[in-house]
CSV table of C-alpha atoms in Angstrom, one decimal:
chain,number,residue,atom,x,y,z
A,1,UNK,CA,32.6,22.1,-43.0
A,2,UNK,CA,35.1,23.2,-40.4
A,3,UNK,CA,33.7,22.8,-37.0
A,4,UNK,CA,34.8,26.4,-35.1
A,5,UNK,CA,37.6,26.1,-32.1
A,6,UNK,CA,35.0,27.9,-29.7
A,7,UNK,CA,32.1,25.2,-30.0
A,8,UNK,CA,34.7,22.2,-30.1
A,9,UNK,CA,35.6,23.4,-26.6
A,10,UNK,CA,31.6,23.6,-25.8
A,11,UNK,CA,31.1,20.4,-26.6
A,12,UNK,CA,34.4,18.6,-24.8
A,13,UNK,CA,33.4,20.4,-21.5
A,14,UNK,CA,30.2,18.0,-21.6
A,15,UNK,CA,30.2,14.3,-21.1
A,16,UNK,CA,28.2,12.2,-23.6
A,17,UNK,CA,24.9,10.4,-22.8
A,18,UNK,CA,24.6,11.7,-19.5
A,19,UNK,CA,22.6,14.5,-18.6
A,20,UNK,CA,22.6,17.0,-15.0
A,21,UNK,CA,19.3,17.5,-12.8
A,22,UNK,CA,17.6,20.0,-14.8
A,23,UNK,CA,17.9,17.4,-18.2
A,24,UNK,CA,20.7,19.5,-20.1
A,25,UNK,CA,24.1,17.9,-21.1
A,26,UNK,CA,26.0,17.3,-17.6
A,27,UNK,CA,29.4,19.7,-17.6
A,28,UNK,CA,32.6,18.0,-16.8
A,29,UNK,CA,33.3,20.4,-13.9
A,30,UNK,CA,30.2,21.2,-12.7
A,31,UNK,CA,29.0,17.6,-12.3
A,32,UNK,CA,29.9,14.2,-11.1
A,33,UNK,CA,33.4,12.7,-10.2
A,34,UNK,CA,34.4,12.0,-6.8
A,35,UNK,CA,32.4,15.0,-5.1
A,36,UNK,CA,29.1,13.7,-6.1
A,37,UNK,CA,30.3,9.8,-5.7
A,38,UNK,CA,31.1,10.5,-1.9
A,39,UNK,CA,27.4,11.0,-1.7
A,40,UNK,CA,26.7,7.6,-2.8
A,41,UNK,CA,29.4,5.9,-0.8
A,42,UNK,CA,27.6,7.2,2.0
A,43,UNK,CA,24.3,6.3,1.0
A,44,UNK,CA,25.7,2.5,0.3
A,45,UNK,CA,27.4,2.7,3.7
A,46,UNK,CA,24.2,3.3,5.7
A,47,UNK,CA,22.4,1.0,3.5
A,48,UNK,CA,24.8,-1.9,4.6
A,49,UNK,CA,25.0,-0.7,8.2
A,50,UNK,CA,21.3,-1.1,8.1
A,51,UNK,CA,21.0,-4.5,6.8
A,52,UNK,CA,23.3,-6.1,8.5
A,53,UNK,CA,22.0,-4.4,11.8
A,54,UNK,CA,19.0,-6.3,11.0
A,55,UNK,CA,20.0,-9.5,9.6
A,56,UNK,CA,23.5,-10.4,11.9
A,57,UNK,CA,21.0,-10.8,14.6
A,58,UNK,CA,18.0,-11.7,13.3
A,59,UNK,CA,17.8,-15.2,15.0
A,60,UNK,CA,18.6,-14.2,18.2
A,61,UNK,CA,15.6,-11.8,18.5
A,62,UNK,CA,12.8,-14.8,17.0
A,63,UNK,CA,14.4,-17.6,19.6
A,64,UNK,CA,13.9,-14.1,22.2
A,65,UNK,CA,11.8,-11.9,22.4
A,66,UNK,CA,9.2,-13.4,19.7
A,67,UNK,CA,9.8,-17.0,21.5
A,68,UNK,CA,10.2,-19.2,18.4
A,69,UNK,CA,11.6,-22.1,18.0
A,70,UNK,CA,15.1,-22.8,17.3
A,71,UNK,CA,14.0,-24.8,14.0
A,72,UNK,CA,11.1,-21.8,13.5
A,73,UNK,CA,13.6,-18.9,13.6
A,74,UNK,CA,15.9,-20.5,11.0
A,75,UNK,CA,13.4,-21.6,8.6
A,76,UNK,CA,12.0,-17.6,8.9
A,77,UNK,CA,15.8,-16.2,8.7
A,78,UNK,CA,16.2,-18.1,5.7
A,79,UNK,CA,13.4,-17.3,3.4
A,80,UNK,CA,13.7,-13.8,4.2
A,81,UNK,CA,17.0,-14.0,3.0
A,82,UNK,CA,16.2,-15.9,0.2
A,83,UNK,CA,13.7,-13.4,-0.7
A,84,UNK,CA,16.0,-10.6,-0.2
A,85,UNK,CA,18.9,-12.1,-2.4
A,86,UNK,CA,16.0,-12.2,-5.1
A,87,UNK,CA,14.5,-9.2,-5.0
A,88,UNK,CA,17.5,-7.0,-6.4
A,89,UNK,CA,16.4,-8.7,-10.1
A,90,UNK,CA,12.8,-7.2,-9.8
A,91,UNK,CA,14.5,-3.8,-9.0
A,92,UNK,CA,17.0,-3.8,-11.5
A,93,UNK,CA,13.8,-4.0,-13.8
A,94,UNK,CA,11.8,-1.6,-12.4
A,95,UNK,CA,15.0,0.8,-12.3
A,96,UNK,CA,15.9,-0.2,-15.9
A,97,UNK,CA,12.5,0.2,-17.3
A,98,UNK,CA,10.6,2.6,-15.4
A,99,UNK,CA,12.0,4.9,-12.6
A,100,UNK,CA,15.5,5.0,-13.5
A,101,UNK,CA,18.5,4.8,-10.9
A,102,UNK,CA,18.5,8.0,-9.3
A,103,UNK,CA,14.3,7.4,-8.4
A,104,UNK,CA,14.8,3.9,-7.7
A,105,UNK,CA,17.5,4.6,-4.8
A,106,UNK,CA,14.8,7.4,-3.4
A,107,UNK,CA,12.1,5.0,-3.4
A,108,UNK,CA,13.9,2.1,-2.4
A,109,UNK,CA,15.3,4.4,0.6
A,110,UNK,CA,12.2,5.4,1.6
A,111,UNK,CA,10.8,2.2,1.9
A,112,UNK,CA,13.7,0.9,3.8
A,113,UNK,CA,12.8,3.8,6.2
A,114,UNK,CA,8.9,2.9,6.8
A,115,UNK,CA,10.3,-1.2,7.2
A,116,UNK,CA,12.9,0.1,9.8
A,117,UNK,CA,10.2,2.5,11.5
A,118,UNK,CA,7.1,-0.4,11.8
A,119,UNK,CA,10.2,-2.8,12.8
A,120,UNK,CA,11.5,-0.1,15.8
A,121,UNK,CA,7.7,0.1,16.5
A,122,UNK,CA,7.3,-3.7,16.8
A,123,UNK,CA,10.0,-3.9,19.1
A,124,UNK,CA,8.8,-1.2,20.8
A,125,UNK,CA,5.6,-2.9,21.6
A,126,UNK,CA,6.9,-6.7,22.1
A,127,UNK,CA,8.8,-5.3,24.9
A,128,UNK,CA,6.0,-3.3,26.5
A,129,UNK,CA,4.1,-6.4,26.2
A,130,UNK,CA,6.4,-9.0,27.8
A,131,UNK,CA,6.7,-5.9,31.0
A,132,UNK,CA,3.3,-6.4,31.6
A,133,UNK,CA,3.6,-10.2,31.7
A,134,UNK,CA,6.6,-10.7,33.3
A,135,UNK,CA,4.9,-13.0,35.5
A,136,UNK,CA,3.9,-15.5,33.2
A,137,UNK,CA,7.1,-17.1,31.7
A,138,UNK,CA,5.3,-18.6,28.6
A,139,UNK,CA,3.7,-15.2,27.4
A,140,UNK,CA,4.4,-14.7,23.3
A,141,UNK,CA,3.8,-11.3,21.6
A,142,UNK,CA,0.1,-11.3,20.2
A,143,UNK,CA,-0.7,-12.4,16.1
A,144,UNK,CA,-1.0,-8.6,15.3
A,145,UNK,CA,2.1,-8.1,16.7
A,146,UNK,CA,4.2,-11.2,15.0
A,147,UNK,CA,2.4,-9.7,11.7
A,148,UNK,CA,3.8,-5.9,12.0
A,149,UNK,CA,6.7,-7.3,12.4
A,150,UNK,CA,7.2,-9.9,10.3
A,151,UNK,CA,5.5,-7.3,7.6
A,152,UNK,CA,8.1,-4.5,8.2
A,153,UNK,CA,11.2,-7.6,7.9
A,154,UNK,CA,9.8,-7.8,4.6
A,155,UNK,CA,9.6,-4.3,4.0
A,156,UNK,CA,13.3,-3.8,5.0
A,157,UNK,CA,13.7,-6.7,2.0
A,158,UNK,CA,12.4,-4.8,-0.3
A,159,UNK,CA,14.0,-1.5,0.5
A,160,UNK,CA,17.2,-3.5,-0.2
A,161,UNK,CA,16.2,-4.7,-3.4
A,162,UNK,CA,15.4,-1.6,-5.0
A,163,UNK,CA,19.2,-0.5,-3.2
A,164,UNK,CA,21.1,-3.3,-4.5
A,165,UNK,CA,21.8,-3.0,-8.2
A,166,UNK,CA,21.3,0.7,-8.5
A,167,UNK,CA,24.0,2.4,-5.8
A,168,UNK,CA,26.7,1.0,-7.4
A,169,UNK,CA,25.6,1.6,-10.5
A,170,UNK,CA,24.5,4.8,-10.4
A,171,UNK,CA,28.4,5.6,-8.1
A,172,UNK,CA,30.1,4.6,-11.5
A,173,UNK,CA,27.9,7.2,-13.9
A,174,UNK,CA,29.5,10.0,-11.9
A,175,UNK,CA,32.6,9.0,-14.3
A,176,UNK,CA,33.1,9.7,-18.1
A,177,UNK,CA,34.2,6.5,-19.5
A,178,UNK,CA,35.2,8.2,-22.4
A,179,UNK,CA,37.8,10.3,-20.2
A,180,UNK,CA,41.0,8.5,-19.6
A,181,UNK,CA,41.5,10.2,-15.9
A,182,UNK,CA,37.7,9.3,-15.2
A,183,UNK,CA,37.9,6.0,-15.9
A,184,UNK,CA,40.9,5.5,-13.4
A,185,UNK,CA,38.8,7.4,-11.3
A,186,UNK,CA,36.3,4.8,-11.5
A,187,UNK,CA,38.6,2.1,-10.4
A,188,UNK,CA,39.7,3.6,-7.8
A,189,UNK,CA,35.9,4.5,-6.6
A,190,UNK,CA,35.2,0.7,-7.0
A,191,UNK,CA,38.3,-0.1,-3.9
A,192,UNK,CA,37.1,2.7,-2.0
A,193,UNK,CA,33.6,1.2,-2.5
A,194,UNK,CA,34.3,-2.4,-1.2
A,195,UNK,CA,36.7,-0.6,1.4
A,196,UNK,CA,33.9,1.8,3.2
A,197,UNK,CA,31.7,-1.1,2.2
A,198,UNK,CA,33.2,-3.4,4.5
A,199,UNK,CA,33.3,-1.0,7.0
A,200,UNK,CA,30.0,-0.2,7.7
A,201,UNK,CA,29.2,-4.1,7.8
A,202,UNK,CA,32.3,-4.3,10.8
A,203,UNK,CA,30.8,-1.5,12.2
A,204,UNK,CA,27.2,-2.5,12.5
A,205,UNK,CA,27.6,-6.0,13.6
A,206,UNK,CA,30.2,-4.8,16.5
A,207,UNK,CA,28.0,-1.6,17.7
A,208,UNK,CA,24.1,-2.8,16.7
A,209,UNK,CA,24.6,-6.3,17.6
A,210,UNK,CA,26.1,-5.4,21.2
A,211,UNK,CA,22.8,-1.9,21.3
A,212,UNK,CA,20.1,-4.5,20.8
A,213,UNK,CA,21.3,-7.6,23.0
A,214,UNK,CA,22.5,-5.1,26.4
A,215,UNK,CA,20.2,-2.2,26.0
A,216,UNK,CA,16.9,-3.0,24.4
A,217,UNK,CA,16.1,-4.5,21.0
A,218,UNK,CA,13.9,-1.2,19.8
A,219,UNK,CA,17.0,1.1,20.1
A,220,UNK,CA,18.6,-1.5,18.5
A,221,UNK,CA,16.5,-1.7,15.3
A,222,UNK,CA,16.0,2.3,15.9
A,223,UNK,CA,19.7,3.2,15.4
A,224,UNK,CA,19.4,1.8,11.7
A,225,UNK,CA,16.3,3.9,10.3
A,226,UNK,CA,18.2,6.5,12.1
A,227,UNK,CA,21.1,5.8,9.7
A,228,UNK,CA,18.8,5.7,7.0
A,229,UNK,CA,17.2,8.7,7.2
A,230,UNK,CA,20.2,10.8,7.7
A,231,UNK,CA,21.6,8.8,4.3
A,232,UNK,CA,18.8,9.5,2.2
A,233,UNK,CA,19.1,13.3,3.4
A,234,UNK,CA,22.6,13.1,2.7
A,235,UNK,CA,22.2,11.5,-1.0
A,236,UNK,CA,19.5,13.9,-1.9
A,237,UNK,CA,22.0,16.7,-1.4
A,238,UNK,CA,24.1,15.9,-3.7
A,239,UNK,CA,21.0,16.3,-6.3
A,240,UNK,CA,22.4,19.1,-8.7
A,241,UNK,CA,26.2,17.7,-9.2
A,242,UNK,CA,25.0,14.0,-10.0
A,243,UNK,CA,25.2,12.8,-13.9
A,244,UNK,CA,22.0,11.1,-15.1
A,245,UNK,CA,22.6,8.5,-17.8
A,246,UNK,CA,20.4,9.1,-21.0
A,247,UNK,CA,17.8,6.6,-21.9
A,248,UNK,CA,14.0,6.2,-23.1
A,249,UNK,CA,13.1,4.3,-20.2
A,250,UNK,CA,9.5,4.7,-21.8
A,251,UNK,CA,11.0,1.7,-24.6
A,252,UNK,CA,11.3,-1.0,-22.5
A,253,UNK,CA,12.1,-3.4,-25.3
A,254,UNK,CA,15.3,-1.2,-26.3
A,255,UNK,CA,16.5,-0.2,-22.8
A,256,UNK,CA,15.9,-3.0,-20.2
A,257,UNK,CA,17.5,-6.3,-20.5
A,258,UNK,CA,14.8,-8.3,-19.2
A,259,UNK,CA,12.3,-7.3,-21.5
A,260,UNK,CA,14.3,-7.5,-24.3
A,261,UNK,CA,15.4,-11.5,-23.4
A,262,UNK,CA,12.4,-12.3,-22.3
A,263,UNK,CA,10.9,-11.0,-25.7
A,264,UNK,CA,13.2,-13.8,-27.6
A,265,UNK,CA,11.4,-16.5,-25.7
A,266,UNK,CA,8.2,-15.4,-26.4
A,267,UNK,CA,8.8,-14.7,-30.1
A,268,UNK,CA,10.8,-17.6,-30.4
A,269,UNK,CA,7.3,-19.3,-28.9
A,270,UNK,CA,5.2,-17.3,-31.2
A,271,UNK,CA,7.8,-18.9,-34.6
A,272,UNK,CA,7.7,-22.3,-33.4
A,273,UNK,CA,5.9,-23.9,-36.0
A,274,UNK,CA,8.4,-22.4,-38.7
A,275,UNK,CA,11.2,-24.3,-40.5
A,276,UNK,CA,14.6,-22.7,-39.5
A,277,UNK,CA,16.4,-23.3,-42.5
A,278,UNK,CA,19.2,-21.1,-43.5
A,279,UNK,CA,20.6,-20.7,-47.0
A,280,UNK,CA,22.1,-17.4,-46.8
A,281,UNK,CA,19.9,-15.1,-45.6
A,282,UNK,CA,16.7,-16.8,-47.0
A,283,UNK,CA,14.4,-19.0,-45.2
A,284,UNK,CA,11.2,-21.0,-46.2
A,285,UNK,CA,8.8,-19.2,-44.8
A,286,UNK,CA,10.7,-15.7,-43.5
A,287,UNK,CA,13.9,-14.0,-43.6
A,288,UNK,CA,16.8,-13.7,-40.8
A,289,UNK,CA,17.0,-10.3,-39.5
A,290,UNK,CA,20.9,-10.0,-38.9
A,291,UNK,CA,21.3,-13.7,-40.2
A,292,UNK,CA,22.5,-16.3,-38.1
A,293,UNK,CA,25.7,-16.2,-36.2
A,294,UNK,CA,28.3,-19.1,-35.9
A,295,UNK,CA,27.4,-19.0,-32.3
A,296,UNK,CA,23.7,-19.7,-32.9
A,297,UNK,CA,24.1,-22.4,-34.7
A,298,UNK,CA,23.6,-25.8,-32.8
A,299,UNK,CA,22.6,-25.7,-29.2
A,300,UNK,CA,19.5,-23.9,-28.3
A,301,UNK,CA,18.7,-23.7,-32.2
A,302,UNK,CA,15.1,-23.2,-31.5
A,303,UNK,CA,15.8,-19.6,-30.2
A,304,UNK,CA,17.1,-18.5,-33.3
A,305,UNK,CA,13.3,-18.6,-34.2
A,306,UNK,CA,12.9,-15.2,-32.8
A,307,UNK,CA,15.1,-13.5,-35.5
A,308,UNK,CA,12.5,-14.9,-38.1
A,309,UNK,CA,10.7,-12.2,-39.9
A,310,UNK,CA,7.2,-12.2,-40.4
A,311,UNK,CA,3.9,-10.2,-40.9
A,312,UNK,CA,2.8,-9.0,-37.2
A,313,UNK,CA,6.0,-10.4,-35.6
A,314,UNK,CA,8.9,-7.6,-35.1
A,315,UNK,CA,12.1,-10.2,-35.3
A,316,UNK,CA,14.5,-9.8,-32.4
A,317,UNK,CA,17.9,-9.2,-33.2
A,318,UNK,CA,20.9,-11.8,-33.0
A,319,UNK,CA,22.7,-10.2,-30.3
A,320,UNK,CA,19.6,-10.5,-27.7
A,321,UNK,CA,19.1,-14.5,-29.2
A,322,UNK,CA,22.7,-14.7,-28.3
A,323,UNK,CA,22.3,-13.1,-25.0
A,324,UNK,CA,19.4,-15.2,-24.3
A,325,UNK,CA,21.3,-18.1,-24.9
A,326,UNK,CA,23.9,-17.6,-23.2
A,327,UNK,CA,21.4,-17.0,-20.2
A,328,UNK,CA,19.9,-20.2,-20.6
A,329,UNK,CA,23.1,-22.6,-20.8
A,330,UNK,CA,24.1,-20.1,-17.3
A,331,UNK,CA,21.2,-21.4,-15.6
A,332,UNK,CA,21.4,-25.0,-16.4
A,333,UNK,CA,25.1,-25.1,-15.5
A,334,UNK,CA,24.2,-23.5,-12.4
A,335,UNK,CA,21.0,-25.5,-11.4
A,336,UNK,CA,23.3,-28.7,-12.2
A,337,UNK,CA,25.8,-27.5,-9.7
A,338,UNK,CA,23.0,-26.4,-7.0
């Protein structure tokens, strides 16, 4: 049956598996591209500013104002870094199985806003303090104190990892990778990405650094929420032109990554006491889903365990034992060289 010319126009002027804000197939003109990408940019921009407002001078403000020790301050800096280079994987799961990108970035932004505020406060108040006890060389902020602060740091941490692996992301939906123009689109957004990027970093360690060491440290951690608040404004206004990617984020097996190579380990687990013999497609005591690749065969044999079918075990497929694989020899080559 003949399709007719007017719907094959209706249905090129939308972009597949993405969707606008009111859940209805997103329109090639009316949404995404480079107008609703410039509102990520930004968002990214102020993101970055704000982080690195924080962190390029993180270590001056502990051996200052907080009156650690040099050995204290950079055992502090760090494991909040460390924990803020790790927390992007726990929000790339929650974004991939729960709140999506678009909610994630909200969320994330808004705690990024409270860490920023309780951190201006902090200042606010270790500075008030040390006034009143200018007199006595030794004073130190009080416990309370140390623990807003040290609890908004974390905060900011957070805010970040929720930011991390869903700004970019969610800056390369606006383009229809389907549509040849879109797609050079996309590279190009990518450069001017890493371009504004860049300069937001410059920018923040030239004009935040200088704020908080020659006016006051509060105006200095103030200038960042302030950048934060006016991004998340600014990203929220671009709400009706964004594309949404499609997906059942209620099947976290089938949409997130994590859960789906974390499942072949535990089915793998669950299979262990099964003979892996294949012959075909038949095995002693089960079948192989999808068979077993050429790839699987070997190293890391005991994963192929999870694509064992059984009564009460759903097998996993061979792409996600591959994938799980692959994971594991990543890790071990990279503890080796840590």
């Amino acid at each position: 049956m003949k399709i007719p010319e007017e719907e094959v126009t209706l249905l090129e002027d939308y972009v597949s598996d993405s969707v606008d804000h009111s859940g209805l197939p997103a329109g090639k003109t009316s949404t995404g591209g480079w107008r609703s990408a410039w509102f990520i940019i930004g968002v990214e921009v102020a993101e970055r500013f704000a982080y690195f407002g924080i962190a390029c001078n993180l270590i001056t403000y502990l051996t200052g104002p907080l009156g650690q020790s040099t050995a204290t301050a950079a055992v502090n800096v760090n494991t909040w870094s460390g924990t803020a280079s790790m927390l992007p994987i726990l929000g790339a799961f929650v974004a991939d199985a729960y709140l999506g990108r678009y909610r994630t970035i909200i969320v994330a932004s808004l705690i990024y806003i409270l860490g920023l505020g309780l951190l201006t406060l902090s200042a606010s108040l270790i500075i008030m303090g040390l006034s009143e006890q200018r007199n006595n060389a030794s004073a130190k902020p009080s416990i309370w104190v140390n623990t807003l602060f040290f609890c908004s740091l974390y905060l900011v941490a957070i805010g970040q990892g929720g930011h991390k692996p869903c700004v970019q992301a969610f800056g390369a939906d606006q383009f229809d990778a389907d549509e040849p123009k879109e797609v050079l689109a996309r590279g190009s957004f990518f450069n001017w990405w890493f371009l504004s990027l860049s300069a937001g970093i410059s920018l923040s360690i030239i004009v935040v650094a200088y704020v908080q060491e020659n006016v006051n440290w509060a105006f200095g951690f103030g200038i960042p929420c302030l950048f934060m608040v006016m991004a998340l404004a600014i990203f929220l206004l671009g709400r009706k032109i964004y594309r949404y990617p499609k997906g059942n984020r209620e099947d976290v097996n089938s949409s997130n990554t994590f859960a789906r190579i974390g499942r072949v380990f535990v089915v793998a687990f669950k299979n262990r006491k099964l003979r892996l013999e294949h012959s075909g497609l038949g095995l002693d005591q089960g079948l192989l889903e999808d068979g077993q690749s050429e790839k699987s065969k070997g190293r890391l044999n005991f994963l192929a365990k999870a694509m064992i079918s059984r009564e009460g075990v759903e097998p996993c497929s061979g792409r996600d034992v591959e994938d799980a694989k692959a994971l594991v020899s990543r890790w071990t080559e990279e503890s080796y060289r840590a």
